[in-house]
Each structure stands twice: as C-alpha cells, then as structure tokens.
Coordinates of C-alpha atoms and ligand atoms in Angstrom, one line a residue:
M1 CA 81.4 -42.8 163.7
K2 CA 79.2 -44.4 161.1
L3 CA 75.9 -44.9 160.9
V4 CA 74.8 -47.4 158.5
Y5 CA 70.5 -47.5 157.8
I6 CA 69.4 -50.4 156.9
L7 CA 66.0 -51.1 155.0
G8 CA 63.4 -53.2 155.5
D9 CA 64.0 -55.4 152.6
Q10 CA 67.7 -55.2 153.1
L11 CA 68.2 -58.0 155.4
T12 CA 71.3 -58.8 154.4
R13 CA 74.7 -59.5 156.6
T14 CA 76.5 -58.9 153.3
L15 CA 75.4 -55.7 152.8
A16 CA 77.4 -53.5 150.8
S17 CA 76.9 -50.3 153.4
L18 CA 78.3 -52.8 156.1
R19 CA 81.4 -53.5 154.3
G20 CA 84.2 -52.2 155.7
C21 CA 82.7 -51.0 158.9
R22 CA 83.8 -52.0 162.4
K23 CA 81.7 -52.8 165.3
D24 CA 83.5 -49.9 167.4
D25 CA 82.7 -47.2 165.0
T26 CA 79.5 -48.0 163.4
I27 CA 75.6 -47.7 164.4
I28 CA 73.2 -49.6 162.5
L29 CA 69.7 -47.5 162.1
M30 CA 66.3 -49.9 161.3
A31 CA 63.0 -48.0 161.9
E32 CA 59.3 -49.3 161.5
L33 CA 57.7 -46.3 160.0
D34 CA 53.8 -45.4 158.7
E35 CA 54.7 -44.5 155.6
E36 CA 56.0 -47.6 154.5
T37 CA 53.5 -49.8 156.4
T38 CA 50.5 -47.6 154.8
Y39 CA 51.5 -46.5 151.3
V40 CA 48.9 -49.5 150.4
G41 CA 46.8 -51.2 152.6
H42 CA 49.6 -54.2 152.7
H43 CA 48.1 -58.0 153.4
K44 CA 48.3 -58.2 157.4
Q45 CA 50.4 -61.3 157.1
K46 CA 53.0 -59.1 154.5
L47 CA 53.0 -56.6 157.0
I48 CA 54.1 -59.9 160.0
F49 CA 56.7 -60.7 157.6
I50 CA 58.3 -58.0 157.1
L51 CA 58.3 -56.2 160.7
S52 CA 58.9 -59.6 162.2
A53 CA 61.8 -60.4 159.9
M54 CA 63.1 -56.9 160.6
R55 CA 63.0 -57.4 164.8
H56 CA 64.5 -60.5 164.4
F57 CA 67.7 -59.6 162.1
A58 CA 68.0 -56.2 164.3
E59 CA 68.3 -58.8 167.2
E60 CA 70.8 -61.1 165.7
L61 CA 73.6 -58.2 164.9
R62 CA 73.2 -56.9 168.3
A63 CA 73.9 -60.7 169.5
D64 CA 76.9 -60.4 166.9
G65 CA 78.4 -57.5 168.7
W66 CA 76.7 -54.4 166.6
S67 CA 75.1 -51.3 168.2
V68 CA 71.9 -51.2 166.6
D69 CA 69.4 -48.2 166.8
Y70 CA 66.0 -49.8 166.3
V71 CA 62.7 -47.4 166.2
D72 CA 59.5 -49.5 167.0
L73 CA 56.8 -48.2 164.3
E74 CA 55.0 -47.6 167.7
A75 CA 57.4 -45.2 169.7
P76 CA 56.1 -41.9 170.8
E77 CA 58.6 -39.6 168.9
N78 CA 58.5 -42.0 165.8
S79 CA 58.4 -39.5 162.3
G80 CA 57.2 -42.1 160.3
T81 CA 59.1 -41.8 157.4
F82 CA 62.9 -42.5 156.2
S83 CA 64.6 -39.2 156.1
G84 CA 62.7 -38.5 159.8
E85 CA 63.7 -41.0 161.4
L86 CA 67.4 -40.1 159.8
A87 CA 66.7 -36.3 161.3
R88 CA 65.8 -37.9 164.4
A89 CA 69.0 -40.2 164.5
L90 CA 71.8 -37.8 163.8
E91 CA 70.4 -35.9 166.8
R92 CA 71.0 -39.0 169.0
H93 CA 74.4 -40.0 167.1
R94 CA 77.0 -38.1 166.7
V95 CA 78.4 -39.8 162.8
D96 CA 80.6 -38.4 160.2
E97 CA 79.0 -40.5 157.5
V98 CA 75.7 -42.3 156.8
R99 CA 76.2 -45.1 154.8
V100 CA 72.9 -46.6 153.0
V101 CA 72.6 -49.2 149.9
K102 CA 70.2 -47.4 147.6
P103 CA 66.0 -49.0 148.1
G104 CA 64.5 -51.0 145.5
E105 CA 61.8 -48.6 144.8
W106 CA 61.8 -45.0 143.1
R107 CA 59.6 -43.1 145.3
V108 CA 61.7 -43.8 148.0
Q109 CA 64.9 -43.1 146.1
A110 CA 63.3 -39.3 145.2
A111 CA 63.1 -39.1 148.7
M112 CA 66.5 -40.3 149.7
D113 CA 68.0 -38.2 146.4
E114 CA 66.8 -34.4 149.0
W115 CA 69.3 -35.9 152.0
P116 CA 72.7 -34.7 150.6
G117 CA 71.6 -31.3 150.4
K118 CA 69.4 -31.9 153.2
F119 CA 71.8 -33.0 156.1
D120 CA 75.0 -31.6 157.3
V121 CA 76.6 -34.6 157.0
C122 CA 78.2 -37.3 153.9
I123 CA 75.6 -39.7 152.4
R124 CA 77.3 -42.6 151.2
F125 CA 75.4 -44.8 148.9
F126 CA 76.1 -48.0 147.9
D127 CA 74.5 -50.5 144.7
D128 CA 72.9 -53.0 145.6
D129 CA 74.9 -55.5 144.6
R130 CA 73.0 -58.6 146.0
F131 CA 71.3 -58.6 142.2
I132 CA 73.3 -60.2 139.7
C133 CA 73.1 -57.6 137.0
S134 CA 73.8 -53.5 138.3
L135 CA 71.5 -51.4 137.1
A136 CA 74.9 -50.2 135.0
E137 CA 75.1 -53.3 133.2
F138 CA 71.0 -53.9 132.3
N139 CA 70.9 -49.8 130.8
D140 CA 74.2 -50.8 129.2
W141 CA 72.5 -54.3 127.4
A142 CA 69.4 -52.4 126.9
E143 CA 71.0 -49.4 125.1
G144 CA 70.2 -49.6 121.3
R145 CA 68.1 -52.9 120.8
S146 CA 65.1 -52.5 119.0
A147 CA 63.8 -54.9 121.3
L148 CA 64.0 -56.4 124.9
T149 CA 64.1 -59.9 125.0
M150 CA 64.3 -61.4 128.6
E151 CA 66.1 -64.6 126.7
Y152 CA 68.5 -62.7 125.3
F153 CA 69.3 -61.0 128.7
Y154 CA 69.3 -64.1 130.5
R155 CA 71.8 -65.6 127.9
Q156 CA 73.7 -63.2 129.3
M157 CA 73.2 -63.6 132.7
R158 CA 74.3 -67.7 132.7
R159 CA 77.2 -67.0 130.5
K160 CA 78.0 -64.2 133.1
T161 CA 77.5 -66.4 135.8
G162 CA 78.6 -69.4 134.4
L163 CA 75.2 -71.4 135.3
L164 CA 74.4 -74.3 133.5
L165 CA 77.5 -73.5 130.9
D166 CA 79.0 -76.0 128.5
G167 CA 82.8 -74.9 128.4
E168 CA 82.5 -71.1 128.5
A169 CA 79.5 -70.1 126.6
E170 CA 77.5 -72.4 125.3
P171 CA 74.5 -74.2 127.1
L172 CA 74.1 -77.9 129.2
G173 CA 72.1 -80.2 127.3
G174 CA 72.4 -77.8 123.6
R175 CA 69.6 -75.5 124.8
W176 CA 69.1 -72.7 126.6
N177 CA 65.2 -72.5 127.7
Y178 CA 63.5 -75.6 128.4
D179 CA 59.9 -74.3 129.3
K180 CA 58.5 -76.2 126.2
D181 CA 58.7 -79.6 128.6
N182 CA 57.4 -77.5 131.9
R183 CA 53.6 -76.8 130.8
K184 CA 52.2 -80.9 132.5
P185 CA 48.7 -80.1 133.8
A186 CA 48.5 -81.1 137.6
K187 CA 46.5 -84.2 138.7
P188 CA 44.2 -84.4 141.8
D189 CA 45.4 -87.2 142.8
M190 CA 49.2 -86.7 142.5
F191 CA 51.4 -86.5 145.4
M192 CA 52.0 -83.2 146.6
P193 CA 54.7 -81.8 148.5
Q194 CA 53.9 -79.9 152.0
A195 CA 55.3 -76.8 152.1
L196 CA 57.3 -75.7 155.1
R197 CA 55.6 -73.5 157.7
F198 CA 56.6 -71.9 161.0
A199 CA 55.1 -71.6 164.1
P200 CA 55.0 -68.0 165.3
D201 CA 57.9 -67.3 168.1
D202 CA 57.3 -64.7 170.9
A203 CA 58.6 -61.8 168.8
T204 CA 55.9 -62.6 166.0
K205 CA 52.7 -63.3 168.0
A206 CA 53.8 -59.8 169.3
V207 CA 53.6 -58.6 165.4
M208 CA 50.7 -59.9 165.1
T209 CA 49.0 -59.0 168.2
M210 CA 50.0 -54.7 167.1
V211 CA 48.7 -55.7 163.4
A212 CA 45.4 -56.7 164.5
R213 CA 45.1 -53.5 166.7
R214 CA 46.6 -51.3 164.0
F215 CA 45.7 -52.7 160.6
P216 CA 42.3 -54.1 161.3
D217 CA 40.6 -53.6 158.1
N218 CA 43.9 -54.4 155.8
V219 CA 42.7 -57.0 153.4
G220 CA 43.7 -60.8 154.0
K221 CA 44.2 -63.5 156.8
L222 CA 46.2 -62.4 160.6
E223 CA 46.6 -66.4 160.9
P224 CA 47.6 -69.1 159.9
F225 CA 50.9 -67.3 159.7
G226 CA 53.8 -69.5 158.6
F227 CA 56.5 -67.5 157.2
A228 CA 60.3 -68.0 157.9
V229 CA 61.8 -65.2 159.4
T230 CA 65.2 -65.8 159.5
R231 CA 67.7 -66.5 157.4
A232 CA 68.2 -69.8 159.3
D233 CA 64.6 -70.8 158.6
A234 CA 64.5 -69.2 155.3
E235 CA 67.6 -71.5 154.6
K236 CA 65.1 -74.8 155.9
V237 CA 63.2 -73.4 153.3
V238 CA 65.3 -73.9 150.5
D239 CA 66.6 -77.1 151.7
H240 CA 62.9 -78.6 151.7
F241 CA 62.4 -77.0 148.1
I242 CA 65.3 -79.0 147.2
T243 CA 64.8 -82.3 148.1
H244 CA 60.9 -82.1 147.8
V245 CA 59.7 -80.0 145.4
L246 CA 62.9 -79.3 142.5
P247 CA 63.2 -82.5 140.5
R248 CA 59.4 -82.0 139.6
F249 CA 59.5 -78.1 139.5
G250 CA 59.9 -77.8 136.3
D251 CA 57.4 -80.1 135.0
F252 CA 54.0 -78.5 137.1
Q253 CA 55.5 -74.8 136.7
D254 CA 51.9 -74.1 135.1
A255 CA 49.7 -76.0 136.8
M256 CA 46.9 -75.2 139.2
L257 CA 45.1 -77.3 141.2
T258 CA 42.0 -76.8 144.0
G259 CA 42.8 -76.4 147.6
E260 CA 46.2 -76.6 147.0
A261 CA 48.2 -73.1 146.9
F262 CA 51.9 -74.1 146.7
L263 CA 52.3 -77.0 144.7
Y264 CA 55.7 -77.3 143.1
H265 CA 56.8 -73.9 143.7
A266 CA 59.8 -72.9 146.0
V267 CA 57.6 -70.5 147.8
I268 CA 61.0 -68.5 148.7
S269 CA 60.5 -64.8 146.9
P270 CA 59.0 -63.2 150.2
Y271 CA 62.9 -64.6 151.1
L272 CA 64.5 -63.5 148.5
N273 CA 63.2 -60.1 148.5
I274 CA 64.2 -58.8 151.7
G275 CA 67.6 -60.5 151.4
L276 CA 66.8 -63.6 153.7
L277 CA 68.6 -65.6 150.7
D278 CA 71.0 -64.7 148.0
P279 CA 69.7 -65.9 144.3
L280 CA 73.0 -66.5 142.9
D281 CA 73.7 -68.8 146.0
L282 CA 70.2 -70.5 145.7
C283 CA 71.0 -71.1 141.7
R284 CA 74.4 -72.7 142.6
R285 CA 73.2 -74.8 144.8
V286 CA 70.0 -76.0 142.5
E287 CA 72.8 -76.7 139.7
A288 CA 74.8 -78.8 142.2
E289 CA 71.3 -80.9 142.1
Y290 CA 71.5 -81.4 138.6
E291 CA 75.5 -82.2 138.7
A292 CA 74.8 -85.1 141.6
G293 CA 72.1 -86.1 138.7
R294 CA 68.8 -85.6 141.8
A295 CA 67.0 -83.0 139.7
P296 CA 66.5 -83.1 135.6
L297 CA 68.0 -80.4 133.5
N298 CA 63.9 -78.5 132.4
A299 CA 63.5 -78.2 136.3
V300 CA 67.2 -76.8 137.1
E301 CA 67.0 -74.9 133.7
G302 CA 63.3 -73.4 135.0
F303 CA 64.6 -72.6 138.5
V304 CA 68.1 -70.7 137.2
R305 CA 65.8 -68.2 134.2
Q306 CA 63.2 -67.4 136.8
I307 CA 65.7 -66.3 139.7
I308 CA 68.6 -65.0 136.7
G309 CA 66.5 -64.3 133.9
W310 CA 62.9 -63.2 134.8
R311 CA 64.0 -61.6 138.3
E312 CA 66.7 -59.4 136.9
F313 CA 65.1 -58.1 133.7
V314 CA 61.9 -57.2 135.5
R315 CA 64.4 -54.6 137.8
G316 CA 66.3 -53.9 135.1
I317 CA 63.4 -52.6 133.5
Y318 CA 61.9 -50.9 136.1
W319 CA 64.4 -48.6 137.0
R320 CA 64.9 -48.2 133.2
E321 CA 61.1 -47.2 132.7
M322 CA 60.6 -45.2 136.0
P323 CA 58.6 -42.5 136.9
D324 CA 56.3 -42.7 134.5
Y325 CA 56.1 -46.5 133.4
V326 CA 53.3 -46.7 136.6
T327 CA 51.1 -44.2 134.5
R328 CA 51.2 -46.4 131.1
N329 CA 48.1 -47.7 130.1
F330 CA 48.3 -48.3 126.7
L331 CA 45.1 -49.7 125.9
A332 CA 43.2 -47.2 127.7
A333 CA 41.8 -49.5 130.5
D334 CA 39.4 -47.9 132.8
R335 CA 37.2 -50.4 135.0
P336 CA 37.7 -50.4 139.0
L337 CA 38.6 -53.6 139.8
P338 CA 35.6 -55.5 141.6
P339 CA 34.9 -55.7 145.0
F340 CA 35.3 -59.6 145.0
Y341 CA 39.1 -59.2 144.6
W342 CA 39.6 -58.8 148.5
T343 CA 37.1 -61.2 149.2
G344 CA 37.0 -63.8 147.0
E345 CA 33.5 -64.4 147.1
T346 CA 32.7 -64.6 143.2
E347 CA 31.3 -68.0 141.5
M348 CA 33.9 -68.3 138.9
H349 CA 35.9 -71.0 141.0
C350 CA 39.2 -70.3 139.7
L351 CA 39.5 -66.6 140.9
A352 CA 37.7 -67.8 143.9
E353 CA 40.5 -70.1 144.4
A354 CA 43.3 -67.9 143.3
I355 CA 42.1 -65.0 145.5
G356 CA 41.3 -67.1 148.3
Q357 CA 44.4 -68.3 149.1
T358 CA 46.0 -65.1 147.9
L359 CA 43.5 -64.1 151.3
D360 CA 45.0 -66.4 153.3
H361 CA 48.8 -66.9 152.5
A362 CA 49.6 -63.8 150.7
Y363 CA 50.7 -66.4 148.3
A364 CA 49.6 -67.4 144.8
H365 CA 51.9 -68.8 142.0
H366 CA 53.0 -67.4 139.0
I367 CA 50.3 -68.3 136.7
Q368 CA 47.2 -67.9 138.4
R369 CA 48.8 -64.5 139.4
L370 CA 49.2 -64.5 135.4
M371 CA 46.8 -66.3 133.8
V372 CA 43.5 -66.1 136.4
T373 CA 43.6 -63.1 138.0
G374 CA 45.9 -61.0 135.3
N375 CA 43.8 -62.3 133.4
F376 CA 40.3 -61.9 134.1
A377 CA 41.1 -58.1 134.8
L378 CA 42.5 -57.3 131.5
L379 CA 39.9 -59.5 129.5
I380 CA 37.5 -56.8 131.6
G381 CA 39.3 -53.8 130.6
A382 CA 40.5 -53.3 134.7
D383 CA 42.2 -49.8 136.0
P384 CA 46.2 -51.2 135.0
R385 CA 46.9 -49.0 137.8
Q386 CA 44.3 -50.4 140.4
V387 CA 45.5 -53.5 139.4
H388 CA 49.1 -52.5 140.4
E389 CA 48.0 -51.6 143.9
W390 CA 46.0 -55.1 144.0
Y391 CA 49.1 -56.7 143.1
L392 CA 51.5 -54.4 145.4
E393 CA 48.8 -55.0 148.3
V394 CA 48.0 -58.8 149.2
Y395 CA 50.8 -60.7 148.3
A396 CA 53.8 -60.6 150.8
D397 CA 57.0 -60.9 148.3
A398 CA 55.5 -57.5 146.6
Y399 CA 57.8 -54.7 146.1
E400 CA 57.3 -51.7 143.3
W401 CA 60.6 -52.8 141.2
V402 CA 59.6 -56.4 140.5
E403 CA 55.9 -56.3 140.9
L404 CA 55.4 -53.4 138.6
P405 CA 56.9 -54.9 135.6
N406 CA 54.7 -58.1 136.1
T407 CA 51.7 -56.7 136.9
L408 CA 51.1 -53.5 135.0
G409 CA 54.0 -54.7 131.5
M410 CA 53.3 -58.7 131.7
S411 CA 50.2 -59.2 132.9
Q412 CA 47.5 -56.0 131.5
F413 CA 49.7 -55.2 128.9
G414 CA 49.7 -51.8 129.9
D415 CA 53.2 -50.5 128.5
G416 CA 52.3 -51.8 125.2
G417 CA 54.7 -54.4 124.9
L418 CA 57.5 -53.8 126.8
L419 CA 57.3 -56.8 128.6
G420 CA 55.2 -59.3 127.1
T421 CA 54.9 -59.9 122.8
K422 CA 51.5 -59.9 123.0
P423 CA 48.9 -59.8 125.4
Y424 CA 48.5 -62.6 127.8
A425 CA 44.3 -62.6 127.4
A426 CA 43.0 -66.3 127.6
S427 CA 39.8 -68.1 127.4
G428 CA 38.4 -70.7 130.4
A429 CA 40.3 -73.4 128.0
Y430 CA 43.9 -72.7 128.9
I431 CA 42.0 -72.4 132.7
D432 CA 40.5 -75.5 132.0
R433 CA 44.0 -77.7 130.3
M434 CA 45.8 -76.3 133.0
S435 CA 43.9 -76.7 136.6
D436 CA 40.9 -78.8 138.0
Y437 CA 38.8 -75.8 138.8
C438 CA 36.2 -76.3 135.6
T439 CA 34.8 -79.8 137.1
S440 CA 33.6 -77.6 140.5
C441 CA 32.3 -74.1 139.1
R442 CA 29.2 -72.8 138.8
Y443 CA 29.8 -72.0 134.8
D444 CA 30.3 -74.5 132.7
V445 CA 33.7 -74.0 130.0
T446 CA 32.5 -75.3 127.5
E447 CA 29.9 -73.4 127.0
K448 CA 29.9 -69.5 125.4
T449 CA 26.4 -68.7 125.3
G450 CA 23.9 -68.4 127.8
E451 CA 24.1 -67.9 131.9
N452 CA 26.1 -71.0 132.4
A453 CA 29.0 -69.9 129.6
C454 CA 31.9 -69.1 131.6
P455 CA 33.0 -65.8 131.5
F456 CA 36.0 -66.1 130.2
N457 CA 34.7 -67.4 127.1
T458 CA 33.4 -64.2 125.4
L459 CA 35.6 -61.6 127.8
Y460 CA 38.0 -62.8 125.9
W461 CA 37.1 -62.0 122.4
H462 CA 35.3 -58.8 123.6
F463 CA 38.6 -57.9 124.7
L464 CA 40.5 -58.5 121.0
D465 CA 36.9 -56.7 119.4
R466 CA 37.0 -53.5 121.5
N467 CA 41.0 -53.4 121.2
R468 CA 41.2 -54.0 117.3
Q469 CA 42.7 -50.5 116.4
K470 CA 46.0 -50.7 119.1
L471 CA 46.3 -54.8 118.5
K472 CA 45.4 -55.7 115.0
G473 CA 49.5 -55.1 113.9
N474 CA 50.1 -57.6 116.1
R475 CA 51.5 -60.0 114.0
R476 CA 51.4 -63.0 117.2
L477 CA 47.4 -62.2 117.3
A478 CA 47.2 -62.2 113.4
M479 CA 45.6 -66.1 114.0
P480 CA 42.5 -65.3 117.0
Y481 CA 41.4 -61.7 114.6
A482 CA 41.6 -64.4 111.9
T483 CA 39.2 -66.8 113.6
W484 CA 37.1 -64.3 114.7
D485 CA 36.8 -62.7 111.5
K486 CA 35.6 -65.9 110.3
M487 CA 32.5 -66.4 112.6
E488 CA 29.2 -65.7 111.3
P489 CA 28.0 -61.9 112.5
S490 CA 25.1 -63.3 114.3
R491 CA 27.4 -65.5 116.8
R492 CA 29.9 -62.4 116.8
R493 CA 26.7 -60.8 118.2
Q494 CA 26.1 -62.8 120.7
Y495 CA 29.4 -62.9 122.8
L496 CA 29.2 -59.3 122.0
E497 CA 26.0 -59.8 124.4
R498 CA 27.0 -61.9 126.6
A499 CA 30.0 -60.0 127.8
E500 CA 28.4 -56.9 127.7
S501 CA 26.0 -58.2 130.0
F502 CA 28.6 -59.6 132.5
L503 CA 30.3 -56.8 132.4
E504 CA 27.4 -54.8 133.7
S505 CA 26.8 -57.3 136.0
L506 CA 30.4 -56.3 137.5
Ligands
FAD1 P1 58.5 -70.1 142.2 O1 57.5 -70.3 140.8 O2 59.3 -71.3 143.2 O3 59.7 -69.4 141.0 C1 61.3 -69.3 142.0 C2 61.9 -67.8 141.6 O4 61.7 -67.1 140.9 C3 60.7 -66.9 142.8 O5 61.0 -67.1 144.1 C4 61.3 -65.5 142.4 O6 62.0 -65.1 142.8 C5 61.5 -65.8 140.9 N1 60.5 -65.6 139.8 C6 59.8 -66.3 139.0 N2 59.0 -66.0 137.8 C7 59.5 -64.3 138.0 C8 58.9 -63.2 137.3 N3 58.2 -63.1 136.5 N4 59.5 -61.8 137.8 C9 60.2 -61.6 138.9 N5 60.5 -63.2 139.9 C10 60.3 -64.5 139.3 N6 57.2 -61.7 141.8 C11 57.9 -61.0 143.3 O7 58.8 -61.7 143.9 N7 57.5 -60.1 143.4 C12 56.0 -59.8 143.2 O8 55.2 -58.5 143.5 C13 55.5 -60.7 142.3 N8 54.2 -59.6 141.6 C14 53.5 -60.3 140.6 C15 52.6 -59.9 139.6 C16 52.1 -60.7 138.5 C17 51.1 -60.2 137.6 C18 53.0 -62.1 138.3 C19 52.2 -62.1 136.6 C20 54.1 -62.4 138.7 C21 54.3 -61.9 139.5 N9 55.8 -62.0 140.2 C22 56.6 -61.5 141.4 C23 56.7 -63.2 139.5 C24 55.9 -64.5 140.6 O9 54.6 -64.9 140.3 C25 56.7 -65.1 141.5 O10 58.2 -64.3 142.0 C26 56.0 -66.3 142.4 O11 55.1 -66.5 142.2 C27 57.1 -66.3 143.5 O12 56.4 -67.3 143.9 P2 57.7 -68.5 144.0 O13 58.8 -68.6 145.3 O14 57.1 -70.2 144.8 O15 58.1 -68.9 142.6
DLZ2 C1 57.2 -52.7 153.1 C2 58.1 -52.3 154.6 C3 57.1 -52.4 155.5 C4 55.9 -52.7 155.2 N1 57.1 -51.4 156.5 C5 58.8 -50.7 156.7 C6 59.3 -50.6 157.7 O1 58.5 -50.3 158.7 N2 61.1 -50.1 157.3 C7 61.4 -50.4 156.5 O2 63.0 -50.0 156.5 N3 60.9 -51.0 155.7 C8 59.7 -51.6 155.7 N4 59.3 -51.7 153.9 C9 60.2 -51.9 153.3 C10 60.3 -50.8 152.5 O3 59.6 -50.6 152.2 C11 61.2 -51.5 151.4 O4 62.5 -51.1 151.7 C12 61.2 -49.3 150.5 O5 60.3 -49.6 149.8 C13 62.6 -49.6 149.2 O6 62.7 -51.0 148.6
SF4_3 FE1 36.5 -70.0 135.7 FE2 35.1 -70.5 133.7 FE3 36.5 -72.7 134.9 FE4 34.9 -71.1 136.2 S1 34.4 -72.3 133.7 S2 36.7 -71.8 136.6 S3 34.9 -68.9 135.2 S4 37.7 -70.8 133.3

C-alpha cells in the first residue's frame, strides 16, 4: 500500500505523487493543522478558502473512488503538525511507501527532511512539476550570472513553452515585452467588469462557522465570502476573465480606483497557488484568445509574462536564497508597521482604500501592494520582516515562496537589489497619476510642506536622504539625488522636518 500525503496547496488531480497510483493500493492523507492555520494570523477568508477547498477536493477524490483519510482541524487526536499526522496515519494504515510532493515553503521542507530518519517506511519526495521551471533548471539558468534579470529568464520560459513565438525562437509582434503600453490610468466613469463571486455552499458555511469561532481575532472580515473553492468554479473565473477582462487587462494593469477592488485583474492567484488552476493551461487559453483576434497582444503578453515570468522567477529566487533570505534587511529598517495596517483607519485615502479592500476581500492588486502599502512601508522604514508577515497574513494567495520575494525583495529592497534594480519608492504624484484616490483625500498631493501636505511627498525625500550611503551608487537613483542636491538647503530642511514630524506622529 502507498500513502499519498496531499498538502493544502496541492489540490491538483494530476499531482506527481498520485501518478502511477491505483485506487485499490493507495490511501490519500489530508490534514487540517494547527501549525498551518496559525504560523501567521491568516485573514479569516484565507482560512475559509483553503480549508473549504481542501474539504471539497477530498470529497471529489472520494466521489471518484479514492480512499481519503481526512483529518479535521477539530478532530480530538489531531496532533496539529504535518509530521505528527503522518505518524498517526502510519499507525492507522499499513503502508510500504509514503509519497509527497515537495512543499512550497522552506519551513515545511525542513520538517519533512527529517522524515526519512524518523519513520520506518520508504519516503518518496516528488518535485512539484505544476511549475514550468524546475528548481534545478532555475539554478542552472542563474549560475554564473552577475545579475538575475527576470526579463531574460522570461524569454527562456517563452522559448521553452513556445508561448507567443513567431517560429522557434522569436517573439510574436517583434517585441518580448509590451509593458510600456500597459500603464494607462483608470477613469472613474469607465465600464468596470464585475468580479465573479460564489455564494458559500453548506460545506463552506460549516468552515465559516468554525473560523468565526476559532479565529475571532484574526485580521479581516469573515464575509461576504465569494471565492471559488472547487476546480469547476475556478475554471468559471477563468472563463469570466477571458471574456470580460482580458482584452483590457494590459491597458489598465497599474490603475487604481476608489471602491473598485478588482478592476481589470484576473483574481486567480488564490486558485493557481493551491493548484485548482494550471498555469501553463491558463497561458495557452489566453494565447488562443490572441490567435482568435479576441484579445490584443499587449494584454496577452502582459498576462503570460506575469505567470511564466514573474511567478516562476520569484519561486526560483525563494528556493535559491532561503533560509537566510527572510532575515535580510539591507536598509536596516526597524520601524514597527503602524496599527492602521490592521484596521484601515487612516486619513491617507490611498492607504485606507488599499487596506480596507484587503480586509474586505483578502485581495489587492499588484500596484496597490507595491506602490501604496509597500511604498508607504518602505518610505517610513518599516521592519521588512514585519512587512513580510503582514502580507503573508492578509492575502488569500499568500504563501512564502511567492510572497516573500515580492515583499522583502521587490517591495522593501531588503535584499539590496536582487529582485529589483532600484527601490520602488515614489511620492504622491505617482499615486495621483494612476488613481483617483487623491481627489477625495484629506491631504493635498500637490503640497510638500504644511499640515495638509501629502505625507508621501516628503517621506520620499526623507527616504532617499537617510539611505544615501547605501543607495548613492545606484545609477537609477542618480536623477533624484541630483534633484535633491540642487534644492535650496532651507527647502530640504523643511521637507525633512515635515517628514520627521509625520514619522513621530505614527
Ligand atoms: P493579475 O494582475 O490578474 O495577474 C495574473 C497572475 O499573474 C496572478 O494571478 C499571479 O499568479 C501572477 N503574478 C502577477 N504578478 C506576480 C508577481 N509579482 N509574482 C508572482 N506572481 C505574479 N502574488 C501571489 O500570488 N501571492 C502573494 O503572496 C503575493 N504577494 C505580493 C506581495 C507584494 C508586496 C507584491 C508587490 C506582489 C505580490 N504578489 C503576490 C504578486 C501580485 O500582486 C499578485 O499575484 C496579484 O495581485 C494577484 O492578483 P490577480 O490574480 O488579480 O493578478
Ligand atoms: C496555508 C494552509 C493552511 C492555512 N492550512 C493548512 C492545513 O490545515 N493543512 C494543510 O495541509 N495545508 C494548509 N495550508 C497550506 C500549507 O501551509 C502549505 O501546504 C505549506 O505551507 C507548504 O507550502
Ligand atoms: Fe495618498 Fe497623498 Fe494622494 Fe492622499 S494625497 S491619497 S495620502 S497619495
């Protein structure tokens, strides 16, 4: 007999560990665990999403004839850990072989590395081939390069998958990357597609009741809960995205609008990350839309780049750089994250919107994460580890392999430039250009001094000034430093004082 251990983010029928197994010689083990539900204070909807999706997946496997041993979070003997539940399962079942796909997080891999010495049974680990690039292939690509640039990695993935190619090796349309066509701001009166949401069924309602009782103080609202929790419904989200959103996905990728959480985004990362959707399959469907003339190249290329480029790239970086990556703090930032990150209660309208919708939906799109909450944390010098833990808590799609490089690396420059060539620091002008937030803010985005001045404006200069020793060699910052140096000393002093007094008020 074989025992296949399926983790909460491995809800895929074609999982490598299941291949070659027969229904009559295999037990599938799945376990809801204290350790996993509490290693950070997950958003209530993130917990509901994962636990409900696990339960639905187990039911589907059973309906298909598999034997599934499913351990509920509140089962009396539940040990609360992956290792503890394997030990208990080995007492319940006589098996010769345990099979498991390697986990996404270093923390869990460290525990599993002990299994071969701990259990008197053959343990077989499988690479997670739901990703397009194996970790070995990523390391081969990275080896010997002086800089790891996503763009070059992405081109390799395009050639490997054949996506959007003209012939064997050249990009369709003559360019690899159409990003510069994708920076249109949104207009408040433009047509906005409605995100597809699903009413909770009885199984999800049971999980909601449990989460409400067991995790009352966790961040975020319990409801309305609208995520898909099955593959069939996740596929409906993809259909909806392709029909209503994809054609304009590129144009408005960076835009932000008051009251509009989803805009022209796919809202599929939670499903991709737990295995309800397949990344390559998704990209091929999107490519077919271009071929059929239903979506423009800038939208399709932009989407494919996020999936086979960024998503695979950050995973490669994570596994290459862990375990010490999580402790990096290039700018020696140590300020606690302000309490309003957990309530949304701030007079800065951009932050109130981005955090508010995060609490409401366990979702914010990339630019809100990077240029609003991330930018602000960077400018005030927040401790990158705390910032990382916040992102890991609040988003339904957050797993360390994808969240950590994006947060600590790209957004907080904690790795000193491995992921981004310069810090994503910006004044209020950027937020004003890409959103309508500033028009209804208590602060004035055009002001730099005085009580009404937008805090981002002077924090930006304060950030550059206080980190000068570490950043002065960065060629991409030469212009802002030159502008700063040309300013009247009295003006510089005023900016720094305004920023200091704001920082004290935090
Ligand atoms: P869309 O904008 O519609 O993009 C399509 C897909 O591309 C996404 O679903 C996602 O799978 C992929 N993608 C896009 N950008 C990235 C990226 N930078 N890294 C990896 N995949 C990407 N994404 C997560 O999946 N989990 C996280 O925990 C996470 N944390 C982030 C933290 C910060 C500070 C930042 C700046 C970004 C983070 N991202 C994370 C990336 C990105 O913000 C989300 O993938 C995206 O917002 C998900 O929404 P969507 O499905 O509507 O994406
Ligand atoms: C994120 C998560 C949560 C909240 N709960 C569980 C769980 O109860 N059982 C489980 O198997 N997995 C859960 N997960 C997903 C795991 O944290 C994830 O599989 C590991 O972090 C490896 O990536
Ligand atoms: Fe944010 Fe400043 Fe604009 Fe207010 S004025 S919304 S604080 S960028």
